[in-house]
CSV table of C-alpha atoms and ligand atoms in Angstrom, one decimal:
chain,number,residue,atom,x,y,z
A,53,MET,CA,120.5,34.3,80.6
A,54,SER,CA,123.0,34.5,77.8
A,55,THR,CA,120.6,34.6,74.9
A,56,ALA,CA,123.0,36.8,72.8
A,57,SER,CA,126.0,34.5,73.3
A,58,THR,CA,125.6,33.0,69.9
A,59,THR,CA,126.7,36.2,68.2
A,60,ALA,CA,130.0,35.6,66.4
A,61,TYR,CA,132.8,38.2,66.2
A,62,VAL,CA,135.9,38.5,64.2
A,63,LEU,CA,138.6,40.7,65.7
A,64,ARG,CA,140.8,41.9,62.8
A,65,GLY,CA,144.5,42.6,63.3
A,66,VAL,CA,144.5,42.4,67.1
A,67,ARG,CA,147.6,41.7,69.1
A,68,PRO,CA,147.3,38.9,71.8
A,69,TYR,CA,149.4,39.9,74.8
A,70,GLY,CA,150.8,42.7,72.6
A,71,THR,CA,152.4,40.4,70.1
A,72,ASP,CA,152.0,40.4,66.2
A,73,PRO,CA,148.6,41.2,64.7
A,74,VAL,CA,146.3,38.2,64.0
A,75,ASP,CA,142.6,37.7,63.3
A,76,VAL,CA,140.6,36.2,66.2
A,77,VAL,CA,137.2,34.6,65.8
A,78,LEU,CA,134.8,34.3,68.7
A,79,ALA,CA,131.8,31.9,68.2
A,80,ASP,CA,129.6,29.8,70.5
A,81,GLY,CA,131.2,31.4,73.6
A,82,VAL,CA,134.7,30.3,72.8
A,83,ILE,CA,137.8,31.4,70.9
A,84,ALA,CA,137.0,29.5,67.6
A,85,ALA,CA,140.1,30.5,65.6
A,86,ILE,CA,143.3,32.5,65.7
A,87,GLY,CA,145.4,33.1,62.6
A,88,ALA,CA,147.0,35.5,60.1
A,89,ALA,CA,144.6,37.8,58.2
A,90,GLY,CA,142.7,35.8,55.6
A,91,THR,CA,143.6,32.4,56.9
A,92,VAL,CA,140.8,31.9,59.4
A,93,ASP,CA,137.2,30.9,58.6
A,94,VAL,CA,134.8,33.6,59.6
A,95,PRO,CA,131.3,32.4,60.4
A,96,GLU,CA,128.5,34.0,58.3
A,97,GLY,CA,127.1,37.1,59.9
A,98,ALA,CA,130.0,37.6,62.2
A,99,THR,CA,130.4,41.1,63.5
A,100,GLU,CA,133.7,42.6,62.5
A,101,LEU,CA,135.9,44.7,64.8
A,102,ALA,CA,138.8,46.3,63.0
A,103,ALA,CA,141.8,47.6,64.7
A,104,GLY,CA,142.1,50.7,62.4
A,105,ASP,CA,145.4,52.4,62.0
A,106,GLY,CA,148.3,52.4,64.3
A,107,PRO,CA,150.1,49.4,65.9
A,108,GLY,CA,146.8,47.7,66.8
A,109,LEU,CA,144.7,46.8,69.7
A,110,VAL,CA,146.0,44.6,72.5
A,111,LEU,CA,144.0,41.5,73.3
A,112,LEU,CA,144.2,40.2,76.8
A,113,PRO,CA,142.3,37.5,78.8
A,114,GLY,CA,139.4,39.1,80.6
A,115,LEU,CA,140.6,40.9,83.8
A,116,VAL,CA,139.8,39.4,87.2
A,117,ASP,CA,139.6,41.5,90.3
A,118,LEU,CA,140.2,39.8,93.7
A,119,HIS,CA,139.1,42.9,95.7
A,120,THR,CA,135.9,44.8,94.8
A,121,HIS,CA,133.3,46.4,97.0
A,122,LEU,CA,129.9,46.2,95.4
A,123,ARG,CA,128.1,47.5,98.5
A,124,GLU,CA,124.9,45.5,98.0
A,125,PRO,CA,123.2,44.5,100.2
A,126,GLY,CA,123.0,47.5,102.4
A,127,ARG,CA,124.6,50.5,100.7
A,128,GLU,CA,122.8,50.6,97.4
A,129,ASP,CA,123.2,54.4,97.5
A,130,ALA,CA,126.9,53.9,96.9
A,131,GLU,CA,126.8,51.0,94.4
A,132,THR,CA,124.8,47.9,93.5
A,133,VAL,CA,125.8,44.6,92.2
A,134,PHE,CA,124.4,45.7,88.9
A,135,SER,CA,126.1,49.2,88.7
A,136,GLY,CA,129.4,47.9,90.1
A,137,THR,CA,129.7,44.9,87.7
A,138,ARG,CA,128.7,47.2,84.8
A,139,ALA,CA,131.6,49.4,85.8
A,140,ALA,CA,133.8,46.3,86.0
A,141,ALA,CA,132.9,45.3,82.4
A,142,ALA,CA,133.7,48.9,81.3
A,143,GLY,CA,137.1,48.5,82.9
A,144,GLY,CA,137.8,45.3,81.0
A,145,PHE,CA,136.9,42.8,83.8
A,146,THR,CA,135.1,39.6,83.3
A,147,ALA,CA,135.1,38.5,87.0
A,148,VAL,CA,135.2,40.2,90.3
A,149,HIS,CA,135.4,39.0,93.9
A,150,ALA,CA,132.9,40.9,96.0
A,151,MET,CA,134.1,41.8,99.5
A,152,ALA,CA,132.1,40.8,102.5
A,153,ASN,CA,131.7,44.1,104.4
A,154,THR,CA,128.0,44.5,103.2
A,155,THR,CA,125.0,44.9,105.5
A,156,PRO,CA,124.1,42.2,106.4
A,157,THR,CA,127.7,40.9,106.3
A,158,GLN,CA,128.5,38.2,103.8
A,159,ASP,CA,129.1,35.7,106.6
A,160,THR,CA,126.5,33.0,105.9
A,161,ALA,CA,125.6,30.8,103.0
A,162,GLY,CA,122.4,32.7,102.5
A,163,VAL,CA,124.0,36.1,102.0
A,164,VAL,CA,126.8,34.9,99.7
A,165,GLU,CA,124.2,33.1,97.6
A,166,GLN,CA,122.2,36.3,97.4
A,167,VAL,CA,125.1,38.3,96.1
A,168,TYR,CA,126.1,35.4,93.7
A,169,ARG,CA,122.6,35.4,92.2
A,170,LEU,CA,122.5,39.2,91.9
A,171,GLY,CA,125.7,38.9,89.9
A,172,GLN,CA,124.2,36.2,87.6
A,173,GLU,CA,121.1,38.3,87.0
A,174,ALA,CA,123.1,41.3,86.1
A,175,GLY,CA,125.2,39.3,83.7
A,176,TRP,CA,128.1,41.8,83.3
A,177,VAL,CA,130.9,39.7,84.9
A,178,ASP,CA,131.1,36.6,87.0
A,179,VAL,CA,130.6,37.6,90.6
A,180,HIS,CA,132.4,35.5,93.3
A,181,PRO,CA,131.4,36.6,96.8
A,182,VAL,CA,134.1,36.7,99.4
A,183,GLY,CA,133.1,35.2,102.7
A,184,ALA,CA,133.7,37.0,106.0
A,185,VAL,CA,136.2,35.4,108.3
A,186,THR,CA,134.4,36.4,111.5
A,187,VAL,CA,130.7,36.8,112.3
A,188,GLY,CA,129.6,40.4,111.4
A,189,LEU,CA,133.4,41.2,110.9
A,190,GLY,CA,133.3,41.4,114.7
A,191,GLY,CA,136.7,39.7,115.1
A,192,GLU,CA,135.4,37.5,117.8
A,193,LYS,CA,133.8,34.3,116.4
A,194,LEU,CA,134.6,32.5,113.2
A,195,ALA,CA,131.9,32.7,110.6
A,196,GLU,CA,130.4,29.6,108.9
A,197,LEU,CA,133.3,29.2,106.5
A,198,GLY,CA,132.5,25.6,105.5
A,199,ALA,CA,128.8,26.4,104.8
A,200,MET,CA,129.9,29.3,102.5
A,201,ALA,CA,132.4,27.1,100.7
A,202,ASP,CA,129.7,24.4,100.2
A,203,SER,CA,127.1,27.0,99.0
A,204,ALA,CA,126.1,27.7,95.5
A,205,ALA,CA,128.5,30.6,95.6
A,206,ARG,CA,131.4,28.2,96.2
A,207,VAL,CA,133.4,30.7,98.3
A,208,ARG,CA,137.1,30.2,98.3
A,209,VAL,CA,138.3,33.6,99.5
A,210,PHE,CA,137.6,34.7,103.0
A,211,SER,CA,138.3,38.2,104.3
A,212,ASP,CA,137.2,40.7,107.0
A,213,ASP,CA,138.5,43.4,104.7
A,214,GLY,CA,137.9,46.8,106.0
A,215,LYS,CA,138.9,45.3,109.3
A,216,CYS,CA,141.9,43.2,110.3
A,217,VAL,CA,141.6,39.8,111.8
A,218,HIS,CA,143.8,41.0,114.6
A,219,ASP,CA,143.4,38.2,117.1
A,220,PRO,CA,146.2,35.7,116.4
A,221,VAL,CA,144.3,32.7,117.7
A,222,LEU,CA,141.3,33.5,115.4
A,223,MET,CA,143.6,34.0,112.5
A,224,ARG,CA,145.3,30.8,113.1
A,225,ARG,CA,142.0,28.9,113.3
A,226,ALA,CA,140.8,30.5,110.1
A,227,LEU,CA,144.0,29.5,108.3
A,228,GLU,CA,143.6,26.0,109.6
A,229,TYR,CA,139.9,25.8,108.7
A,230,VAL,CA,140.1,26.9,105.0
A,231,LYS,CA,142.7,24.2,104.2
A,232,ALA,CA,139.8,21.6,104.1
A,233,PHE,CA,138.4,23.2,100.9
A,234,ASP,CA,141.5,24.8,99.5
A,235,GLY,CA,140.4,28.3,100.6
A,236,VAL,CA,142.5,31.3,101.3
A,237,VAL,CA,142.4,34.0,104.0
A,238,ALA,CA,142.8,37.4,102.6
A,239,GLN,CA,144.1,39.7,105.3
A,240,HIS,CA,143.5,43.4,105.6
A,241,ALA,CA,146.7,44.0,107.6
A,242,GLN,CA,146.1,46.9,110.0
A,243,GLU,CA,147.1,46.6,113.7
A,244,PRO,CA,144.1,48.3,115.3
A,245,ARG,CA,145.9,49.8,118.4
A,246,LEU,CA,148.6,51.4,116.3
A,247,THR,CA,146.1,53.0,114.0
A,248,GLU,CA,143.5,54.4,116.4
A,249,GLY,CA,142.3,57.7,115.0
A,250,ALA,CA,144.7,57.4,112.1
A,251,GLN,CA,143.9,59.6,109.1
A,252,MET,CA,146.8,59.3,106.7
A,253,ASN,CA,150.3,57.9,106.4
A,254,GLU,CA,152.5,58.7,109.4
A,255,GLY,CA,155.5,60.7,108.1
A,256,VAL,CA,156.7,64.2,107.1
A,257,VAL,CA,153.4,65.2,105.5
A,258,SER,CA,151.2,64.1,108.4
A,259,ALA,CA,153.4,66.0,110.8
A,260,GLN,CA,153.3,69.2,108.6
A,261,ILE,CA,149.6,69.3,108.1
A,262,GLY,CA,148.5,68.0,111.5
A,263,LEU,CA,146.6,64.8,110.7
A,264,THR,CA,147.0,61.7,112.9
A,265,GLY,CA,149.5,59.3,111.3
A,266,TRP,CA,149.2,55.7,110.3
A,267,PRO,CA,152.6,54.1,110.7
A,268,ALA,CA,153.9,51.6,108.2
A,269,VAL,CA,154.7,49.2,111.0
A,270,ALA,CA,150.9,48.9,111.7
A,271,GLU,CA,150.7,47.1,108.4
A,272,GLU,CA,154.1,45.3,108.4
A,273,SER,CA,153.7,43.8,111.9
A,274,ILE,CA,150.5,42.1,111.0
A,275,ILE,CA,152.0,40.8,107.7
A,276,ALA,CA,155.1,39.5,109.5
A,277,ARG,CA,152.9,37.7,112.0
A,278,ASP,CA,150.6,36.2,109.4
A,279,VAL,CA,153.2,34.8,107.1
A,280,LEU,CA,154.7,33.0,110.1
A,281,LEU,CA,151.2,31.7,111.1
A,282,ALA,CA,150.7,30.5,107.6
A,283,GLU,CA,154.0,28.7,107.6
A,284,HIS,CA,153.2,27.2,111.1
A,285,VAL,CA,149.8,25.8,110.0
A,286,GLY,CA,150.8,25.0,106.4
A,287,SER,CA,148.1,27.1,104.9
A,288,ARG,CA,147.6,29.7,102.2
A,289,LEU,CA,147.6,33.4,103.0
A,290,HIS,CA,146.8,36.3,100.8
A,291,VAL,CA,147.8,39.9,101.8
A,292,CYS,CA,145.4,42.6,100.6
A,293,HIS,CA,146.6,46.0,99.3
A,294,LEU,CA,150.1,46.1,100.7
A,295,SER,CA,151.4,49.6,100.6
A,296,THR,CA,154.8,50.0,102.2
A,297,ALA,CA,158.4,49.2,101.2
A,298,GLY,CA,158.7,47.1,104.4
A,299,SER,CA,155.7,45.0,103.4
A,300,VAL,CA,157.3,44.1,100.1
A,301,GLU,CA,160.5,43.1,101.9
A,302,ILE,CA,158.6,40.8,104.3
A,303,ILE,CA,156.7,39.1,101.4
A,304,ARG,CA,160.0,38.7,99.5
A,305,TRP,CA,161.5,37.1,102.6
A,306,ALA,CA,158.5,34.8,103.1
A,307,LYS,CA,158.4,33.6,99.5
A,308,GLY,CA,162.1,32.9,99.7
A,309,ARG,CA,161.4,30.7,102.6
A,310,GLY,CA,158.8,28.8,100.7
A,311,ILE,CA,155.8,30.2,102.6
A,312,ASP,CA,152.5,29.9,100.6
A,313,VAL,CA,151.7,33.6,100.5
A,314,THR,CA,150.4,35.9,97.8
A,315,ALA,CA,150.1,39.7,97.8
A,316,GLU,CA,148.2,42.4,96.0
A,317,VAL,CA,148.8,46.1,95.4
A,318,THR,CA,146.1,48.6,94.3
A,319,PRO,CA,146.5,50.8,91.3
A,320,HIS,CA,146.4,53.9,93.5
A,321,HIS,CA,149.3,52.7,95.6
A,322,LEU,CA,151.3,52.3,92.4
A,323,VAL,CA,151.2,56.0,91.6
A,324,LEU,CA,149.7,58.3,94.2
A,325,THR,CA,151.6,59.6,97.3
A,326,ASP,CA,150.7,61.1,100.7
A,327,ASP,CA,151.7,64.5,99.3
A,328,LEU,CA,148.2,64.6,97.9
A,329,ALA,CA,146.7,65.0,101.4
A,330,ARG,CA,148.2,68.5,101.6
A,331,ASP,CA,145.0,70.1,100.3
A,332,TYR,CA,142.8,68.0,102.6
A,333,ASP,CA,140.8,66.7,99.7
A,334,PRO,CA,139.1,63.5,101.1
A,335,VAL,CA,139.1,61.9,97.6
A,336,PHE,CA,142.7,60.9,98.5
A,337,LYS,CA,141.7,59.4,101.9
A,338,VAL,CA,142.0,55.6,101.7
A,339,ASN,CA,142.8,52.6,103.8
A,340,PRO,CA,145.7,51.7,103.8
A,341,PRO,CA,146.7,55.3,103.2
A,342,LEU,CA,148.7,56.7,100.3
A,343,ARG,CA,152.4,56.3,101.2
A,344,THR,CA,155.6,58.0,100.1
A,345,ALA,CA,157.4,58.0,96.8
A,346,LYS,CA,159.9,55.5,98.2
A,347,ASP,CA,157.0,53.1,98.9
A,348,VAL,CA,155.6,53.7,95.5
A,349,GLU,CA,158.9,52.7,93.9
A,350,ALA,CA,159.1,49.6,96.2
A,351,VAL,CA,155.7,48.3,95.2
A,352,ARG,CA,156.4,48.9,91.5
A,353,GLU,CA,159.6,46.9,91.9
A,354,GLY,CA,157.8,44.2,93.8
A,355,LEU,CA,155.1,43.9,91.2
A,356,ALA,CA,157.7,43.8,88.4
A,357,ASP,CA,159.8,41.0,90.0
A,358,GLY,CA,156.8,38.9,91.0
A,359,THR,CA,157.0,39.5,94.8
A,360,ILE,CA,153.6,41.1,94.5
A,361,ASP,CA,151.4,38.6,92.6
A,362,ILE,CA,148.5,40.8,91.5
A,363,VAL,CA,147.0,44.2,91.1
A,364,ALA,CA,143.5,44.4,92.7
A,365,THR,CA,141.4,47.5,92.6
A,366,ASP,CA,140.0,47.8,96.1
A,367,HIS,CA,137.2,49.6,94.3
A,368,ALA,CA,135.4,51.4,97.2
A,369,PRO,CA,132.5,53.5,96.0
A,370,HIS,CA,131.0,56.1,98.4
A,371,PRO,CA,128.1,58.5,98.0
A,372,VAL,CA,129.0,62.1,97.7
A,373,GLU,CA,127.9,63.0,101.3
A,374,ASP,CA,130.4,60.5,102.7
A,375,LYS,CA,133.4,62.0,100.7
A,376,ASP,CA,132.5,65.7,100.2
A,377,CYS,CA,133.1,66.7,103.7
A,378,GLU,CA,135.9,67.4,106.2
A,379,TRP,CA,138.9,65.0,105.8
A,380,SER,CA,138.5,63.7,109.4
A,381,SER,CA,134.9,62.7,108.9
A,382,ALA,CA,135.2,61.4,105.3
A,383,ALA,CA,135.0,57.7,104.5
A,384,PHE,CA,138.1,55.8,103.5
A,385,GLY,CA,138.2,54.6,99.9
A,386,MET,CA,138.3,55.3,96.1
A,387,THR,CA,136.8,53.8,93.0
A,388,GLY,CA,139.1,51.9,90.7
A,389,LEU,CA,137.5,49.4,88.3
A,390,GLU,CA,137.4,51.8,85.4
A,391,THR,CA,141.0,53.1,85.8
A,392,ALA,CA,143.0,50.1,87.0
A,393,LEU,CA,144.2,48.9,83.6
A,394,SER,CA,145.2,52.4,82.6
A,395,VAL,CA,147.2,52.9,85.8
A,396,VAL,CA,149.0,49.6,85.3
A,397,GLN,CA,149.8,50.6,81.7
A,398,GLN,CA,151.1,54.0,82.7
A,399,THR,CA,153.2,52.9,85.7
A,400,MET,CA,154.4,49.5,84.5
A,401,VAL,CA,154.1,49.0,80.7
A,402,ASP,CA,154.8,52.5,79.4
A,403,THR,CA,157.8,52.6,81.7
A,404,GLY,CA,159.2,49.4,80.3
A,405,ARG,CA,159.0,47.5,83.5
A,406,MET,CA,156.3,45.0,82.4
A,407,THR,CA,155.0,43.5,79.1
A,408,TRP,CA,151.4,43.0,78.2
A,409,ALA,CA,151.9,39.3,79.0
A,410,ASP,CA,152.9,40.4,82.5
A,411,VAL,CA,149.7,42.5,82.7
A,412,ALA,CA,147.7,39.4,81.9
A,413,ARG,CA,149.5,37.6,84.7
A,414,VAL,CA,148.9,40.2,87.4
A,415,LEU,CA,145.4,41.3,86.3
A,416,SER,CA,143.9,38.0,85.2
A,417,GLU,CA,145.9,34.7,85.6
A,418,ASN,CA,147.2,35.2,89.1
A,419,PRO,CA,144.0,36.6,90.6
A,420,SER,CA,142.0,33.7,89.1
A,421,ARG,CA,144.5,31.2,90.5
A,422,ILE,CA,144.4,32.7,94.0
A,423,GLY,CA,140.6,32.8,93.9
A,424,ARG,CA,140.5,29.2,92.5
A,425,ILE,CA,138.4,30.1,89.5
A,426,THR,CA,140.8,29.0,86.8
A,427,GLN,CA,138.3,26.7,85.2
A,428,SER,CA,136.5,29.7,83.8
A,429,GLN,CA,138.7,32.8,84.1
A,430,GLY,CA,142.4,33.8,83.6
A,431,ARG,CA,142.6,31.3,80.8
A,432,PRO,CA,145.1,31.6,77.9
A,433,VAL,CA,144.1,33.5,74.7
A,434,ALA,CA,144.0,30.2,72.7
A,435,VAL,CA,141.6,28.3,70.4
A,436,GLY,CA,139.0,26.4,72.3
A,437,GLU,CA,139.2,28.6,75.5
A,438,PRO,CA,136.2,30.5,76.8
A,439,ALA,CA,136.0,33.9,75.1
A,440,ASN,CA,136.5,36.0,78.2
A,441,LEU,CA,138.5,38.7,76.7
A,442,THR,CA,139.5,42.4,76.9
A,443,LEU,CA,140.5,44.5,73.9
A,444,VAL,CA,142.6,47.6,74.7
A,445,ASP,CA,143.7,50.6,72.7
A,446,PRO,CA,147.0,51.4,74.4
A,447,ASP,CA,147.5,54.5,72.3
A,448,ALA,CA,144.3,56.3,73.5
A,449,ILE,CA,144.5,59.0,76.1
A,450,ARG,CA,141.5,59.5,78.4
A,451,ALA,CA,140.6,62.5,80.6
A,452,ILE,CA,139.2,61.0,83.8
A,453,ASP,CA,135.9,62.4,85.1
A,454,GLY,CA,134.1,60.7,88.0
A,455,ARG,CA,130.7,62.0,86.8
A,456,THR,CA,130.9,60.2,83.5
A,457,GLN,CA,132.1,56.9,84.9
A,458,VAL,CA,129.8,53.9,85.0
A,459,THR,CA,130.1,53.3,88.7
A,460,ALA,CA,127.3,54.8,90.8
A,461,SER,CA,129.9,56.8,92.8
A,462,ASP,CA,132.1,59.7,91.9
A,463,ASN,CA,135.1,59.2,94.2
A,464,THR,CA,137.9,58.6,91.7
A,465,PRO,CA,141.3,60.0,92.7
A,466,PHE,CA,142.2,60.4,89.0
A,467,ALA,CA,139.5,63.0,88.3
A,468,GLY,CA,141.0,65.8,86.1
A,469,MET,CA,144.0,63.6,85.2
A,470,GLU,CA,144.8,62.1,81.8
A,471,LEU,CA,145.5,58.3,81.7
A,472,PRO,CA,146.7,56.2,78.8
A,473,GLY,CA,144.7,53.3,77.4
A,474,ARG,CA,141.1,52.6,76.8
A,475,VAL,CA,139.1,49.4,76.9
A,476,VAL,CA,137.5,49.1,73.5
A,477,ALA,CA,135.6,45.8,74.0
A,478,THR,CA,135.0,43.2,76.7
A,479,PHE,CA,133.6,39.8,76.0
A,480,LEU,CA,132.1,37.5,78.6
A,481,ARG,CA,131.9,33.9,77.2
A,482,GLY,CA,131.7,35.4,73.7
A,483,ARG,CA,129.0,38.0,74.5
A,484,ALA,CA,130.1,41.6,74.1
A,485,THR,CA,129.5,43.5,77.4
A,486,VAL,CA,131.5,46.5,76.0
A,487,LEU,CA,131.8,47.6,72.4
A,488,ASP,CA,133.4,50.7,71.0
A,489,GLY,CA,134.3,51.6,74.6
A,490,THR,CA,130.6,51.7,75.6
A,491,VAL,CA,128.8,49.2,77.8
A,492,VAL,CA,126.3,47.2,75.8
A,493,ASP,CA,122.9,47.6,77.6
A,494,GLY,CA,119.8,45.6,77.0
A,495,THR,CA,121.1,42.5,75.3
A,496,VAL,CA,120.4,40.0,78.0
A,497,ILE,CA,119.4,42.0,81.0
A,498,ASP,CA,116.1,41.7,82.8
A,499,ASP,CA,113.9,44.7,82.7
A,500,LYS,CA,114.0,45.2,86.5
A,501,ASN,CA,117.8,45.3,86.4
A,502,LEU,CA,117.9,47.8,83.5
A,503,GLU,CA,116.3,50.4,85.7
A,504,GLY,CA,119.4,50.1,87.9
A,505,ALA,CA,121.6,51.0,84.9
A,506,THR,CA,120.6,54.6,84.8
A,507,ARG,CA,122.3,56.9,87.4
B,664,LIG,ZN1,141.1,46.6,103.0
């Protein structure tokens, strides 16, 4: 598969984690050398990437997404494993966890292995399928968690994402079951009765524009219940896309008590608010909904102080007919793989709240730890480590346009906005998947998959 992995690269004057400039040599799939300019041996024929003028490009461990919807099998009109992982590479990712709400559902060893193999064939990033907690996401019967864990896909993250595991007995059983193989249940916290017919955040804006509200307590009550269940059974819980100030407080309390819980926030919840619903543009319709400025401030604070462990994209591509319609009938969700790093830079780095080392922690190290893939991903930028790397130009400014993104769907909430930062290169085990800000097509890809690359 990785026929081109023997190519060597020398990255001139790059700044690991934003520190002082060094030269970094990639060869044979690993980081072969790091040192001051002129002090490292450069293999003959190595491709040179120079930083150019300015303070220099930032070198980070390859990004890892714990929450991606690749839509295949079943909704290949929205995204495929090929197009979604190609978009991931463009966004600086070297691994993604593919959510289970496909058709058929990723609730058996057979389906998770299918997605895993599609990821290997595409070759853009490592694809780690998430297993469903319940059969068909039906919320009634536990899926074959053990069989998925033992499969070739080696599933460690289980989630009914899109739906909440709302039955407390089932949730308890799932938490107990995954302990056997060091798995984690990733909960989409949404109390179903409190959110019947809900269209957006419940608050001032929903009252003014007349859309059914989705109260913060519908998220917080499930999180509160689940951290207590996790404590009770001594298991590991991960909370997907938390979005309210109250949720941050509950996680902070639970961690203070020693409960083994981790939490994620999406890029969009770090910056967008429910004010954007005023024009009824469904591109801003998402689950959980965009909240208030106070919530945005709370999730930023939670991310900065470590209460929230990771940023996960919740990349949720939809075809135009599912988004370009009335708000009430539009699908929930937004794309995110190609803008996540820029949003984190804008909201956390450029505001002085986080360093680039912190970015590596929340977008690479912690997600790989939660997903139990630390043998291959989220590794330090150090000699001998696998060359899974992202090279970023933090001084670039990009105008975002959904139609020119790599993902097969157009539903980016950042369309028409300018965001800082640009992924210049991405390396997967030393092979460039992105160079000069452009995905590198045709190096290792099967012909049948190349057809899927065109939109
Ligand atoms: Zn979700």
